[in-house]
Coordinates of C-alpha atoms in Angstrom, one line a residue:
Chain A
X1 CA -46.2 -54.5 -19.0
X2 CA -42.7 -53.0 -18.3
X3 CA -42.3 -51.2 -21.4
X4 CA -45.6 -51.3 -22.9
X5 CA -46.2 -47.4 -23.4
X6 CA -42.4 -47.6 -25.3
X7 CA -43.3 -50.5 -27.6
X8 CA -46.6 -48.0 -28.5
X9 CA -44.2 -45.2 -29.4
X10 CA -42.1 -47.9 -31.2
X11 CA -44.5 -49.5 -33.2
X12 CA -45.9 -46.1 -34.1
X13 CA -42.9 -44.4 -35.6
X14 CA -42.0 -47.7 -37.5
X15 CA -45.6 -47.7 -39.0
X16 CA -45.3 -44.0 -40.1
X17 CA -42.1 -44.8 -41.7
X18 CA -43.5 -47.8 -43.2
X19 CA -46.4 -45.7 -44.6
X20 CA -43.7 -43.6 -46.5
X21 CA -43.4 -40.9 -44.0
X22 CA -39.5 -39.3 -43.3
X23 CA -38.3 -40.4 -39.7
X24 CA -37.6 -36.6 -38.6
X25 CA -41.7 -35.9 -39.6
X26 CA -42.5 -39.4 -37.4
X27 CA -40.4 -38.0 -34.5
X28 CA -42.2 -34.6 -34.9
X29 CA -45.6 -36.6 -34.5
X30 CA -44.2 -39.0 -32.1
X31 CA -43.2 -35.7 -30.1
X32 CA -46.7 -33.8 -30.3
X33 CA -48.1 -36.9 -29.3
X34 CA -46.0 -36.7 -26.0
X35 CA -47.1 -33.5 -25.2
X36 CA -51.0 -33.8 -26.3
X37 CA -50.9 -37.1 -23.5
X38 CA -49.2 -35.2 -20.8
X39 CA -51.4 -32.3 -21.3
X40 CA -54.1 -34.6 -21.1
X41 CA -52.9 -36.9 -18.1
X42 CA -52.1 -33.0 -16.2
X43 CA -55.8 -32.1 -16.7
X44 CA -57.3 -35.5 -15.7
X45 CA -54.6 -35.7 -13.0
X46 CA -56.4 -32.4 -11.8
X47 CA -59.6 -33.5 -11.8
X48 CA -59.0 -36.1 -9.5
X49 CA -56.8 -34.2 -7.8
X50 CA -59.4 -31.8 -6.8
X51 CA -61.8 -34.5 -5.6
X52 CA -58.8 -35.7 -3.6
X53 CA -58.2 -32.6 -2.0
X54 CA -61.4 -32.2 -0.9
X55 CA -62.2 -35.7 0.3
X56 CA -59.0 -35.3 2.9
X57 CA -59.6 -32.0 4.1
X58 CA -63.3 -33.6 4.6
X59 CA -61.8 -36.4 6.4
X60 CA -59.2 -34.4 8.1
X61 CA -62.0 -32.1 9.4
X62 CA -64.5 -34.5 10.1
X63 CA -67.0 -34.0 7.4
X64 CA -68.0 -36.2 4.6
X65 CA -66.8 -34.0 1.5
X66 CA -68.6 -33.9 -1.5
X67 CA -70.9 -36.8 -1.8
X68 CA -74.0 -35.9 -4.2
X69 CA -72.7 -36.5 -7.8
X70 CA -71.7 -39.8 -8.3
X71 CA -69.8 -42.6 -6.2
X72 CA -68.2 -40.5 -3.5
X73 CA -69.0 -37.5 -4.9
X74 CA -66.3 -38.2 -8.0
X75 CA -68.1 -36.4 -10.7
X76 CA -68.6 -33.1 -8.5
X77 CA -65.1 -31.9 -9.9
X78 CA -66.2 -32.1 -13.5
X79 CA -69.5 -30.5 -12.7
X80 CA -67.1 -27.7 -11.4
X81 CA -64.9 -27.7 -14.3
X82 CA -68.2 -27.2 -16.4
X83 CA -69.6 -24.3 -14.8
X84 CA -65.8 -22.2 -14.8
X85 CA -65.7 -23.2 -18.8
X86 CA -69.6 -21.6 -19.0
X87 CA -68.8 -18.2 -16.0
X88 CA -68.4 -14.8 -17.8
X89 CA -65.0 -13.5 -18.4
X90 CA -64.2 -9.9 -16.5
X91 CA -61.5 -8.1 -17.3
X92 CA -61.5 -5.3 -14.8
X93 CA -62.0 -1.8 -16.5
X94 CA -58.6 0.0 -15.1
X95 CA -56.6 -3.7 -15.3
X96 CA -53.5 -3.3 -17.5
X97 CA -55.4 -5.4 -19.8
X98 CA -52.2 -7.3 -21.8
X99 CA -50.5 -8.2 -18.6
X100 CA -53.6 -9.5 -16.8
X101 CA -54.8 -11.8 -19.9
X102 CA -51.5 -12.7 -20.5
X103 CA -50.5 -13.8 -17.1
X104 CA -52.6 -17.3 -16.9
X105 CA -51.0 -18.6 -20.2
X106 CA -47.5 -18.3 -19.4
X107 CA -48.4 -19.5 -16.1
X108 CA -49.2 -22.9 -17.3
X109 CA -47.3 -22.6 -20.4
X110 CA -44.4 -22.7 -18.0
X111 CA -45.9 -25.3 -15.4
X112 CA -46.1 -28.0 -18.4
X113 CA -42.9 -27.4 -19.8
X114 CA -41.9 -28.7 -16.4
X115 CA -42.8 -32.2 -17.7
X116 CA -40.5 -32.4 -20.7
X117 CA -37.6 -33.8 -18.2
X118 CA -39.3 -35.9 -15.7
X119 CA -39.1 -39.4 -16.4
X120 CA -42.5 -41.2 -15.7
X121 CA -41.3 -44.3 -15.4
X122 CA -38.0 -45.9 -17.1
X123 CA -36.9 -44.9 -20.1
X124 CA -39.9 -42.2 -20.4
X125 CA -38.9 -38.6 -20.1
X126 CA -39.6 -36.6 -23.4
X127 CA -36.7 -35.2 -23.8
X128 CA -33.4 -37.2 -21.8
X129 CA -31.8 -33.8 -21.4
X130 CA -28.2 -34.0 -19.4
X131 CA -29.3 -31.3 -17.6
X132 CA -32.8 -32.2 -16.5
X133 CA -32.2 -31.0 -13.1
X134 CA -31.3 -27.6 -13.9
X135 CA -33.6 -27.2 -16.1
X136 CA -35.9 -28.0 -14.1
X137 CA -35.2 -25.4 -11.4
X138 CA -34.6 -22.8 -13.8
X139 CA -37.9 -23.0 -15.7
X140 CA -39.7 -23.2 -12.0
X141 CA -37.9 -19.9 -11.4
X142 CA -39.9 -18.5 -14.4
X143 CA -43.2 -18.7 -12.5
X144 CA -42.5 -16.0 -10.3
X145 CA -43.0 -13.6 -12.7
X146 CA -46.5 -14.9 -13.7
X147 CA -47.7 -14.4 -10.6
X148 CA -46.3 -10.8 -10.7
X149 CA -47.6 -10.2 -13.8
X150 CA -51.0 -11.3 -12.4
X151 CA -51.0 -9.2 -9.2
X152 CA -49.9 -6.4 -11.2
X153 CA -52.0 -6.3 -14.1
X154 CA -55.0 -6.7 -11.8
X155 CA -54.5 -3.3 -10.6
X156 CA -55.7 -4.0 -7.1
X157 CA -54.3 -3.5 -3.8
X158 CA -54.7 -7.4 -2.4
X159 CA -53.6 -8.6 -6.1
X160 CA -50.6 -7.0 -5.7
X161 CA -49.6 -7.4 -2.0
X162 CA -51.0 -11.1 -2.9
X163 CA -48.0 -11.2 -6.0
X164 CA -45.5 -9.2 -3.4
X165 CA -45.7 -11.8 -0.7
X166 CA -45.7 -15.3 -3.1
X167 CA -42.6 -13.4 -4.6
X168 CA -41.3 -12.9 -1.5
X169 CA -41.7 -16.1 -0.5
X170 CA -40.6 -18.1 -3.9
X171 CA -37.6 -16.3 -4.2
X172 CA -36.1 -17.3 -0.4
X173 CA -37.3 -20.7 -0.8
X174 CA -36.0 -21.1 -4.1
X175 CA -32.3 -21.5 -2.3
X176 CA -32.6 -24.2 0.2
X177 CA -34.7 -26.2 -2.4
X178 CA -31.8 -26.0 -4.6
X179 CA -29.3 -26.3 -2.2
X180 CA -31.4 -29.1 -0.6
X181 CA -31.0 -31.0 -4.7
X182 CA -27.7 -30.3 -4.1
X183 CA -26.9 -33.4 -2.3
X184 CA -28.6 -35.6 -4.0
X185 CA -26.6 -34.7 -7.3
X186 CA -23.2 -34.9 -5.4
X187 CA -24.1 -38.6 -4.5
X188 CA -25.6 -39.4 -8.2
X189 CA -22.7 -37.1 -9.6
X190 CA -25.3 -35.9 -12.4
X191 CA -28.1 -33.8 -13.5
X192 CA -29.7 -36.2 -15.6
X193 CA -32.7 -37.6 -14.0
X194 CA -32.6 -40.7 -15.5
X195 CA -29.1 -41.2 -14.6
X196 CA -30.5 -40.2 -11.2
X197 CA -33.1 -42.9 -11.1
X198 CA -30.1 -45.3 -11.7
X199 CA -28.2 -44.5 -9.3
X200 CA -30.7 -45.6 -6.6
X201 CA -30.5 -48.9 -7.7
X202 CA -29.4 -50.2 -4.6
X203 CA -30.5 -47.5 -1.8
X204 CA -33.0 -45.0 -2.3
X205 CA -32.0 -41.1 -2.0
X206 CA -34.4 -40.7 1.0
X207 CA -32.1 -43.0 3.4
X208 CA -29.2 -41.2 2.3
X209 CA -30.0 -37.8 2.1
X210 CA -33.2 -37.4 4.8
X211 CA -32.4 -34.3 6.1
X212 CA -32.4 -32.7 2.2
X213 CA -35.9 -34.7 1.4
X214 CA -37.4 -32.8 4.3
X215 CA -35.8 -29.7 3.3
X216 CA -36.9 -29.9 -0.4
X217 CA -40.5 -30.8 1.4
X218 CA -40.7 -27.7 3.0
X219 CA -39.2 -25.5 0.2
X220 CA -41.8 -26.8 -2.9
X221 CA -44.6 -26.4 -0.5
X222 CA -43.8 -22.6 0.1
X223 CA -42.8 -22.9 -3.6
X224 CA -46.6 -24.0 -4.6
X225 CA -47.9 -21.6 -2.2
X226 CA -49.7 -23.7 -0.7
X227 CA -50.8 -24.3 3.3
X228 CA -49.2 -23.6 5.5
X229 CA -47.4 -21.8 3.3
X230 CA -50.0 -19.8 1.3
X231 CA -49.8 -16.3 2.3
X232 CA -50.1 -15.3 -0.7
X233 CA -53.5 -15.8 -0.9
X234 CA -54.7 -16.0 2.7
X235 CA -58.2 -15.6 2.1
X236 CA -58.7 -14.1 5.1
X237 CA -56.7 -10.9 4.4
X238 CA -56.5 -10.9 0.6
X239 CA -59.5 -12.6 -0.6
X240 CA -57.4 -14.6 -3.3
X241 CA -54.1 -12.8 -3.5
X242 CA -53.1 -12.7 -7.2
X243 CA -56.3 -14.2 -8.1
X244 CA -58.5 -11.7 -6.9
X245 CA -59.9 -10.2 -10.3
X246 CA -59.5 -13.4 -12.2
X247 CA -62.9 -15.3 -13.1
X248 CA -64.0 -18.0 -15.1
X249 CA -61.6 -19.6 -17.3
X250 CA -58.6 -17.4 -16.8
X251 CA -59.2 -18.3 -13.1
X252 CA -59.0 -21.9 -13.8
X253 CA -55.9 -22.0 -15.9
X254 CA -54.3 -21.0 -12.6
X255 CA -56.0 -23.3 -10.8
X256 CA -54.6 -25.8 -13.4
X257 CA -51.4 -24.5 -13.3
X258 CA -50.9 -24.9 -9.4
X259 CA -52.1 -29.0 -9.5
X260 CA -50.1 -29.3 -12.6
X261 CA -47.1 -27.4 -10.7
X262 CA -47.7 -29.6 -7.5
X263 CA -47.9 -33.1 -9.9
X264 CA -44.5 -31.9 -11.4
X265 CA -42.9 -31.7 -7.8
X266 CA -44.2 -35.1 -6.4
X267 CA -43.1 -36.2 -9.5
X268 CA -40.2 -34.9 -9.1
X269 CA -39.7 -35.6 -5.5
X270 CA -40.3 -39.5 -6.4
X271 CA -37.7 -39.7 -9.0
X272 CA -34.8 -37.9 -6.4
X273 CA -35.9 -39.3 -3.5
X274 CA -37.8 -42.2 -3.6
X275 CA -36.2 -44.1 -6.2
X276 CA -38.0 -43.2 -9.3
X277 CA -39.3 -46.4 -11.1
X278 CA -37.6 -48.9 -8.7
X279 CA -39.8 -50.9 -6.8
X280 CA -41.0 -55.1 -7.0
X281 CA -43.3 -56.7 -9.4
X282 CA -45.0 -53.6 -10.6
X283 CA -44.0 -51.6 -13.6
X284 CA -42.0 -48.5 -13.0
X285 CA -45.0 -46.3 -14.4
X286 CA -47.0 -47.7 -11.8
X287 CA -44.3 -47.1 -9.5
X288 CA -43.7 -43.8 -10.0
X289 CA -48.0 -43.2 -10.0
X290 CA -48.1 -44.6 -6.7
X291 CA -45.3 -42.6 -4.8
X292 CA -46.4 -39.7 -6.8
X293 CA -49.6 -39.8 -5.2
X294 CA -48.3 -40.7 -1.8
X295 CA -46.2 -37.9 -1.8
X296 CA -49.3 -35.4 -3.1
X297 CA -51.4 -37.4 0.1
X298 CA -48.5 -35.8 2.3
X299 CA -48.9 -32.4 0.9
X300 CA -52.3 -32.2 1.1
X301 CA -51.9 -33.8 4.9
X302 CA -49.6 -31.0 6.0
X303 CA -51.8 -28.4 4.3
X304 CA -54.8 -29.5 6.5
X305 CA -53.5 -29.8 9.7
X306 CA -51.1 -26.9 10.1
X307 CA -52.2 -23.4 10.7
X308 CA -50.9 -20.6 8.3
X309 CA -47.5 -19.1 9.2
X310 CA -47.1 -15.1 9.2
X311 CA -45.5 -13.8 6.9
X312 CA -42.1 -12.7 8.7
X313 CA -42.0 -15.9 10.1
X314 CA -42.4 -17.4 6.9
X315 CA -39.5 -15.7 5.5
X316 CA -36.8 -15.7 8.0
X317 CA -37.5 -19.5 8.8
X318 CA -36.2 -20.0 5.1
X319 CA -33.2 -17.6 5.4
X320 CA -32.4 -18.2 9.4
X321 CA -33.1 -22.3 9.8
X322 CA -33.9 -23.5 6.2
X323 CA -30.7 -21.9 4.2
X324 CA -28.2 -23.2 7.1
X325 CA -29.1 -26.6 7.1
X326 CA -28.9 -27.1 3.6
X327 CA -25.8 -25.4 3.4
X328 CA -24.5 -28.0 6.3
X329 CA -26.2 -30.7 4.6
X330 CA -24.1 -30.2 2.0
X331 CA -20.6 -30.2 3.9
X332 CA -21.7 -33.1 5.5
X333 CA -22.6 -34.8 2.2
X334 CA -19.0 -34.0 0.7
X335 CA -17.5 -35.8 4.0
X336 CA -19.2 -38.2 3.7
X337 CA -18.7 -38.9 -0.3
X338 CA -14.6 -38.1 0.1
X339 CA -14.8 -40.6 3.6
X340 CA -16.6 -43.7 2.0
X341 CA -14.3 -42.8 -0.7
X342 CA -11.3 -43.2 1.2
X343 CA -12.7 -46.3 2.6
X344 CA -12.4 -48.2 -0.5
X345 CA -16.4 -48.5 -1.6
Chain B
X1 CA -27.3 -29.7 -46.5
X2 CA -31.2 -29.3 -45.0
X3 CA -30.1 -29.6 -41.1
X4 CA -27.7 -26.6 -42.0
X5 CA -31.1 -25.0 -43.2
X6 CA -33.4 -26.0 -40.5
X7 CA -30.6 -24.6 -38.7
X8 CA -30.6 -20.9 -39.9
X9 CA -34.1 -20.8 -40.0
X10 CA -34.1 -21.7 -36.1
X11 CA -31.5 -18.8 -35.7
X12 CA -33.5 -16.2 -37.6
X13 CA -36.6 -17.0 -35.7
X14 CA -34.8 -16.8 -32.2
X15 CA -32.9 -13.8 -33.0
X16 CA -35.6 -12.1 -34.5
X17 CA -37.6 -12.9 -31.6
X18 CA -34.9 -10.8 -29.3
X19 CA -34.4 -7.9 -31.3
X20 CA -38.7 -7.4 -31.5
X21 CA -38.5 -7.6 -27.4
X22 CA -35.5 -5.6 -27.3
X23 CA -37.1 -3.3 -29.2
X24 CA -40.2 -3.6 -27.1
X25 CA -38.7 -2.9 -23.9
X26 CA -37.2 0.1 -25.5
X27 CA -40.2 1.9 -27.2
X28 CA -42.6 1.0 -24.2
X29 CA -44.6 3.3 -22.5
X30 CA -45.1 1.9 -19.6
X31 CA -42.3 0.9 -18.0
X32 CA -43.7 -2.4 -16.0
X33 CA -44.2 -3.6 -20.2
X34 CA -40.6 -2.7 -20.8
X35 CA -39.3 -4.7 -17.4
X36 CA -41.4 -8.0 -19.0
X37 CA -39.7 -7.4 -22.4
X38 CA -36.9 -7.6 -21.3
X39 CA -37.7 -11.0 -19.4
X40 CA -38.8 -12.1 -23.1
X41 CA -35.3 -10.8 -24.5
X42 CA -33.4 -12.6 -21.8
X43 CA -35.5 -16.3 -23.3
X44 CA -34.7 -15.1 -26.2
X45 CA -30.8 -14.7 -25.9
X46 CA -31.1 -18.1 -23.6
X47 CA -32.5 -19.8 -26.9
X48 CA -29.6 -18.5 -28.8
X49 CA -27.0 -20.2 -25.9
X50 CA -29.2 -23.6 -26.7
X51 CA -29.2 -22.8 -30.7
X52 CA -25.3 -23.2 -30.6
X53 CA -25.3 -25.8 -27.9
X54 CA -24.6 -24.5 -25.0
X55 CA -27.5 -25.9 -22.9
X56 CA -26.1 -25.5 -19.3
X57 CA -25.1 -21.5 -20.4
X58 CA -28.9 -21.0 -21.4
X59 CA -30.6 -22.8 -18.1
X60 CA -27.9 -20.2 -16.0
X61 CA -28.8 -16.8 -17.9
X62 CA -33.3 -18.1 -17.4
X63 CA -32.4 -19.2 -14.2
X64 CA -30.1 -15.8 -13.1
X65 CA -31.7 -13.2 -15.6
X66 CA -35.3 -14.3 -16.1
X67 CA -35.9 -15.8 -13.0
X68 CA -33.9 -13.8 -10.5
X69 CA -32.8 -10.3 -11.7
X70 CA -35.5 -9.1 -13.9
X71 CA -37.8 -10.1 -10.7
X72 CA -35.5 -7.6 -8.9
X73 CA -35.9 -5.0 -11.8
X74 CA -39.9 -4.9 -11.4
X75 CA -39.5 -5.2 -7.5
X76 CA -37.7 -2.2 -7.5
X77 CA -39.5 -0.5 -10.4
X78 CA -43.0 -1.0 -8.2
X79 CA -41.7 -0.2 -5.5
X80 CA -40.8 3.3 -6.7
X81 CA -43.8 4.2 -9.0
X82 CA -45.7 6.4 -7.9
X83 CA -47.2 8.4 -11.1
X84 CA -49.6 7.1 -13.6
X85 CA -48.1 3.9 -15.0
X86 CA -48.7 4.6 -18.6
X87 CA -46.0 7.3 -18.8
X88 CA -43.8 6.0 -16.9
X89 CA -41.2 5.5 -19.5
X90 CA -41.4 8.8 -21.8
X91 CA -39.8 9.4 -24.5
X92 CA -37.1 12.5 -24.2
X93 CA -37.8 15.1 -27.0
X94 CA -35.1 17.3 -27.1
X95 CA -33.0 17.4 -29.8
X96 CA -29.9 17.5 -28.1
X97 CA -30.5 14.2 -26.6
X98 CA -31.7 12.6 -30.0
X99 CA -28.6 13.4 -31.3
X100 CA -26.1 12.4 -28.6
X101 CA -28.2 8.9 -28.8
X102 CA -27.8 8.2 -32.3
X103 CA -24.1 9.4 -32.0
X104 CA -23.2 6.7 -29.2
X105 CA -25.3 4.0 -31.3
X106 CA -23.4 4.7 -34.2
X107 CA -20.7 4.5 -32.3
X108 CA -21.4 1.1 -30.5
X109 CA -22.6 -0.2 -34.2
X110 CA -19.2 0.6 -35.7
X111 CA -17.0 -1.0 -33.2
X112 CA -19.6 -4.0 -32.7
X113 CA -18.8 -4.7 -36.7
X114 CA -15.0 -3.9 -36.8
X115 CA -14.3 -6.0 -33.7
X116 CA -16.6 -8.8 -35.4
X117 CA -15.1 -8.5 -39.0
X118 CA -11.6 -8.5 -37.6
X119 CA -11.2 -11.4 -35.2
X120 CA -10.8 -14.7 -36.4
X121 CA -13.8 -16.8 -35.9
X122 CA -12.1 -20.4 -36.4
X123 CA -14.9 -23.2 -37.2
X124 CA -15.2 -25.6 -34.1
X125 CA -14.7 -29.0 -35.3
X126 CA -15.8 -32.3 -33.3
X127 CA -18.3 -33.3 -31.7
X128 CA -20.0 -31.5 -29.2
X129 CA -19.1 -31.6 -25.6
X130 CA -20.9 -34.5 -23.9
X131 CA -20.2 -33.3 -20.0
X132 CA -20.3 -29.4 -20.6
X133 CA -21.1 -29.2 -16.5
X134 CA -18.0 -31.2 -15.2
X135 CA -16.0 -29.5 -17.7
X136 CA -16.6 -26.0 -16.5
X137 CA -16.9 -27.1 -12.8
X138 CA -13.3 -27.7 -13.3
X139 CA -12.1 -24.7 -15.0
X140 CA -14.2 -22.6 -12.0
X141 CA -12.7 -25.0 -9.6
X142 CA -9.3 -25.4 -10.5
X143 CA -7.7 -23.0 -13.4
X144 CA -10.1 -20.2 -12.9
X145 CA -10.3 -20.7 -8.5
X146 CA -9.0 -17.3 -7.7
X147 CA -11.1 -15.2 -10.0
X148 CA -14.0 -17.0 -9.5
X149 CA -13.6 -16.6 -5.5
X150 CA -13.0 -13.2 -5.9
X151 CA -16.1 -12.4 -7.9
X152 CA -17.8 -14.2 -5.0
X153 CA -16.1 -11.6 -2.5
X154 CA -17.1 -8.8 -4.1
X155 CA -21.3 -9.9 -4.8
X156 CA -20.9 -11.1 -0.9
X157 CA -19.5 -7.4 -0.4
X158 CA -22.0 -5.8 -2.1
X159 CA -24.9 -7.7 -0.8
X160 CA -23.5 -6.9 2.7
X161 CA -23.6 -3.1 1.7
X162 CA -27.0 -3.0 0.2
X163 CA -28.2 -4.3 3.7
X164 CA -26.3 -1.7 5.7
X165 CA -27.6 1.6 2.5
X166 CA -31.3 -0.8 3.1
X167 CA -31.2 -0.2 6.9
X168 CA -29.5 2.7 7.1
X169 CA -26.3 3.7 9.9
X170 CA -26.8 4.7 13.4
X171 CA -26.8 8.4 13.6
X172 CA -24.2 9.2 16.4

């Protein structure tokens, strides 16, 4: 069971070579392949995601949730799904039309790329990049503009202030989630996920580095925008923030890209602090499925039951509480590496 | 022979890919289009650093220039606007201007090609760096300590000043 999805990609490219075909053009297919299943795990990972979402705020809020189509209302997602594909497209008259139809594509284009590093499960990442890490961070950096581009191109008061505020609020954030990783890579001493995932062979990341887990928890959720974080599109005051003008499809590409964006960090989350793959009896894709979705079950928890932080609140807790800590998380981490160090271990 | 070839071809694309956005951002309009060029011609000269290698060089100059700078650049740009964002970013038509523009381009080309066709460009032979991170946390670190500290003086300086211009001094 262990290595099951491997020996598929395996016993593929050794049939394709068999059947005449160059190893470079097998690895080319064996590579599309890669991408056409994460594409398709993110969107049925959404789907159920969704349904999730809505049973737990149900349950949180003492209501039942949906429950008319299907078992537990399961299928009430792709009934959703199936009237977005079929609502008209608007493109509002004064939008800067390029911007706002581009805006949604590079938002997911970006939020999938995410997955090219993560390992799901041993051995599993795409592409075993030495840097996974960084590149990581550095392609979540990208989505910022997105969401600019989107509040901008609507042309619309809320749109904007909607973009304004999740840049805001992305770009101080941004620092104590990376300084928060920080740790973590001092202990592994690299930026290779996989090499990550080894290192907590013995003791997971979350023992050793609590104080940077619930750091990095609070940073992706302002990251995500989402509650209690999501000021960017408190209904309340901005209708939808960025969102405002989009309908239809264009709408549910972001909607996409924001599950897809909050897999990637669970994921991601999992493989740093949870150890990854590691776990008894089951196989490490399981593994890293369950804690994936444990974490998700906490994000979706904390968006529930907390109320929505203002906005200057928001913001200096990241550069006045969140920043500091890190930043002595980090000293303390050196110590304590150049102390057990001394000690002989 | 063919991976040489594969090669070019992957350095035309990329390269022609950042001379169109340059060129976008340039002959843009509106100048919110010429900010997100630009973003596009910072991937683009990232995907050169990662055509000859340099991965970790490529992640810095998305994460620093796409993700952080040019996120500054439209901040600032909206911020300011304030006339019709279609002619934002007008063309000057004076004649004067024209010519002092091609002049200094001209210029810039010629000593861009002399420095290039003069300096030795010696083949690097070997394989390619395995731990490019550790390596240059070590020259910052170690051989390179003093400059690198004092580049951090000077952006902590500067950030420190753009607070005190942002909130401007007691009037006494």
């Amino acid at each position: 069971m262990e290595t099951i999805f491997i020996n598929i990609e395996e016993f593929l490219t050794s049939w394709m070579v068999g059947m005449g075909l160059a190893q470079p053009w097998a690895d080319l297919i064996i590579t599309i392949l890669q991408w056409t299943i994460i594409v398709l795990i993110i969107t049925v990972n959404t789907i159920v995601l969704v349904w999730m979402e809505r049973k737990v705020s149900g349950f949180i809020q003492e209501r039942i949730g949906p429950n008319r189509l299907g078992p537990f209302g399961a299928f009430q997602t792709i009934a959703d799904t199936l009237k977005l594909l079929t609502k008209e497209d608007i493109v509002p008259a004064r939008a800067d039309k390029l911007i706002f139809k581009t805006a949604p594509m590079f938002f997911i284009i970006v939020s999938v790329m995410l997955y090219a590093v993560l390992p799901l499960g041993n051995n599993m990442a795409v592409v075993d990049l030495n840097v996974g890490l960084f590149y990581f961070i550095s392609l979540a950096s990208l989505s910022t503009i997105c969401l600019l581009m989107a509040g901008w191109g609507s042309n619309n008061k809320w749109s904007l202030l909607g973009a304004m505020r999740s840049v805001a609020q992305m770009i101080s954030y941004e620092i104590p989630l990376v300084f928060s990783l920080l740790g973590v890579v001092m202990i592994a001493g690299s930026l290779n996920l996989t090499d990550i995932v080894t290192a907590q062979n013995r003791v997971w990341f979350i023992i050793l580095q609590p104080v940077a887990f619930i750091i990095y928890f609070i940073a992706a959720t302002a990251e995500l925008n989402r509650g209690p974080f999501d000021m960017p599109e408190a209904e309340q005051e901005l209708t939808a923030g960025a969102y405002t003008e989009y309908t239809g499809m264009r709408w549910a590409l972001f909607f996409l890209a924001e599950y897809t964006n909050l897999v990637a960090v669970s994921v991601l989350a999992a493989t740093l602090f949870l150890g990854g793959g590691h776990g008894p009896w089951l196989p490490s894709w399981l593994w890293i499925i369950i804690k994936t979705y444990l974490i998700m079950l906490v994000f979706m928890w904390t968006k529930w039951t907390f109320p929505r932080i203002r906005m200057d609140h928001l913001l200096s807790f990241s550069w006045k509480v969140l920043i500091p800590v890190s930043l002595a998380n980090i000293l303390v981490t050196g110590a304590g590496i150049e102390l057990f160090r001394w000690m002989g271990w | 022979m063919s991976g040489m070839i594969i090669n070019d071809l992957v350095f035309v694309a990329v390269a022609g890919f950042t001379l169109l956005s340059a060129l976008g951002m340039v002959l843009s309009r509106n100048i919110v289009h010429s900010a997100l060029a630009l973003i596009l011609t910072f991937l683009g000269v990232a995907a050169l650093f990662f055509n000859l290698g340099a991965g970790f060089l490529g992640l810095v100059q998305i994460l620093v220039y796409a993700g952080a700078i040019s996120v500054l650049i439209i901040f600032a740009i909206m911020l300011v606007m304030h006339s019709e964002p279609a002619r934002t970013n007008l063309f000057n038509t004076s004649l004067g201007t024209h010519l002092a523009g091609a002049y200094i381009a001209a210029l810039l080309t010629l000593s861009l090609s002399l420095a290039i066709w003069f300096s030795e460009l010696p083949q690097i032979k070997g394989k390619t760096v395995e731990d490019a991170v550790g390596m240059l946390a070590q020259l910052f670190m170690g051989n390179y300590v003093i400059a690198f500290e004092a580049a951090a003086v000077l952006l902590l300086v500067s950030v420190v000043g753009a607070i005190i211009l942002a909130r401007g001094a007691k009037q006494s």
